[in-house]
Amino acid sequence: MPATAHIIPARDNEPGVPSKAKAKTTAMDNTLGATHRRKDAMPTPLDKEEHELQTMNGKSVHVTEYEEGNAPLSKRDQANFALLVVLYLLQGIPVGLSFGSIPFLLKAHLSYSQIGIFSLSSWPYSLKLLWSPVVDAVYSPSVGRRKSWIIPIQLLTGVLFYWLGSHIDSIMDQEEHIPVYRLTASFLLTVFFCATQDIAVDGWALTLLSKESLSYASTAQTIGLNIGYFLSFTVFLAFNSPEFSNKYLRSEPNNLVGVLPLSTYMKFWAFMYFVVTVWLYFGKREDKATDEEQLGIRDVYQTIWKICKLPHMKNFVLVLMVAKLGFICHEAVTSLKLVEKGFSKEDMALSVLLDFPLQILFGYYAAKWSTGSRPLKPWLYAFYGRLLFSALGMLVVAGYPEGKHDVGLVYFGIIMASTVLSSFMSTVQFVSISAFMTSIADPVIGGTYMTLLNTFSNFGGTWPKFFVLKAVDYFTLSRCSITNAQDQVFSCTSEAGNSLCKDLDGTCLINRDGYYYAGSLCVLVGLALLVTYIKPVVRQLEQLPKSLWRLNLSD
C-alpha cells in the first residue's frame, strides 16, 4: 500500500480490488486459428462493455461483450451492497495495521532488517492465487458456497485479533527485545485469513448483486477496504499518538500514551468480527447460483499453467516481477526514514488523508490516458516519473531539519508534494497496466486470467521489499558512542549491537546511512532495466494480436 505510506486506489490485493462483472461472449471463428468461443454466461473481470477489433493479415475479428452492471441499485441490491462494504471493511482493518501502522510503531525499536522480516507478513495477499481454487471448489451446500469460508475465517480472525489485543501492548513495550518473529507469524496468519476471506467475498459478490448492478461490487470493495485501511492507519495513529491526544483530545496533558492503545483497538474489532459473523450466519441466506460455472481444483490449476505457457507470457511475467525494483526502496523506507528523523507519525498519517481524494481524481484521468492502441504508453512515462521521485525522495530525507518534529509549513508542503506526485505516477502505472491486462485477458476465463496477472504484478512489489530493507542495514556504518569513554568499534545497527549499546548507556551514531546507497542502487538498476529490457519488451507486447494471448479451448 506505499511512496511515503499512502492509500492506493483499491486494487487486486495490496491489498487490491479486482473488477468483477458477468459477460456473455459471442461465438467467433477466426480462420487464422483464433479460439472458438462458446455463448455460455461466464464471469469476467470487465466492468464495462469491451469492444475489440483485431486485424490479422487484413482480416478483422470482432469480439463484443455485452455490458451489465450500470443500472441503479434496487432496494435489495442496496442492502447487499452495504453488506459487501462491511465485509471488505473488515478486511481493511488488519491490512491497515500490517501494511501501515505496525511498521511505524516498530521503527523506534527495530532495525530495518527486522522490519524487513515483518514485511513478510504481507505476502499472503500477493500469493492468494495459490489456494483460491480450493476456496472456490470446497464448501458445504447447506451453509452456502461462500459463507462456508467467510464465517469460519471471520471467527478465526476475531479470535486471533482478541488474542493479539491481549498481548500486543506487552510485546510492543519490550523496546530492546521485541519478538519480531512471533509478531510476524501472528500478522502473517491474520493477513492469510483476510486474503482467504477476500477470495470468498469476491466470488460471492458475483451472485450477491443482481446482474444489472454487478459493477457496484468493485465500488463496494474500493470503499470498504479504503475505509478499513484509513481507520487502522490514519485514524489509529492519530489517536494512538501522545502528542495528538494531548493537543486535541485531553484537557490535562499526559505525555506518556495516546487515548487509543493498540490493545483496545484490536479487541474492539475482534468484537465487531464476532457480531458481523453471528448476524451473517443467522440473518443472511446465500442464494444458490444457477448460472455460475464451476471448475474442479485440478481444472483451475491446469488452466493457470496453460496461461503461463502462452507465447510471450514469460516476457510479460518477467516485466511484472522486476518493474518495481527501481522504486521499492523509496516506497518501503522513505516514510520510515522521515519518522526516524523526527517527522511525527500523525503528520505522516495526515499525508495519507490528503492524498486519498487526489488519487481518486488521478485514477479517473489515468483511465482516459490509457485508452487506444498503446495502453502501456502512460505506464512507460510514469515509470520515468516514479524513478525521478524515488531519487527526489532521498533529497527530501537528506534535507530534513535534524531533530525537529514541527518542520514548518514549507517543508511539510515539500513532503506532501513529493508524496502526491509519486502517488500520481503510481496510479497512472496501475491504471495503465490494468487496462492492458484487461485487453489481453481471455474473456472466457477472465477471472482466472486477471487474477493470475495481478498476482505476478503484486508479488513484483512484495518480494524485493525484504531484501531492500536488509540492504539498508548492510550498507549502513555505525558506532556506539559512550559518554566519557572511547567510542566502541562494534556496529550498533543490528538488534544485538543496538541492545549492547543501550546496555552500555551509549548512543548509536550513524557514520554512513545505507538508505542512500540502497535507494541509489535501486534507482540505477530500475533505470537500466527500463532502458535495456522493459521498454523494448513492452513495445513489442503492445503490438501483438490479441489471439496470441488467448487459450485454445479445444486442448
Coordinates of C-alpha atoms in Angstrom, one line a residue, residues 329 337 341 393-400 402 472 475 512-522:
C329 CA 13.3 1.4 -1.6
K337 CA 13.3 7.5 7.4
K341 CA 14.5 11.8 11.7
G393 CA 12.6 11.3 -2.0
M394 CA 16.2 10.8 -0.9
L395 CA 16.8 14.5 -1.3
V396 CA 13.8 15.2 0.9
V397 CA 15.1 12.9 3.6
A398 CA 18.6 14.4 3.3
G399 CA 17.2 17.9 3.7
Y400 CA 15.1 17.2 6.8
E402 CA 17.5 17.3 12.2
V472 CA 19.7 -0.6 4.1
F475 CA 25.3 -0.6 3.7
R512 CA 27.1 6.2 6.7
D513 CA 23.4 5.9 6.1
G514 CA 22.7 2.8 4.0
Y515 CA 19.3 4.2 2.9
Y516 CA 21.0 6.4 0.3
Y517 CA 23.2 3.6 -1.0
A518 CA 20.3 1.1 -1.3
G519 CA 18.0 3.8 -2.8
S520 CA 20.5 4.9 -5.4
L521 CA 21.2 1.3 -6.3
C522 CA 17.5 0.6 -6.8

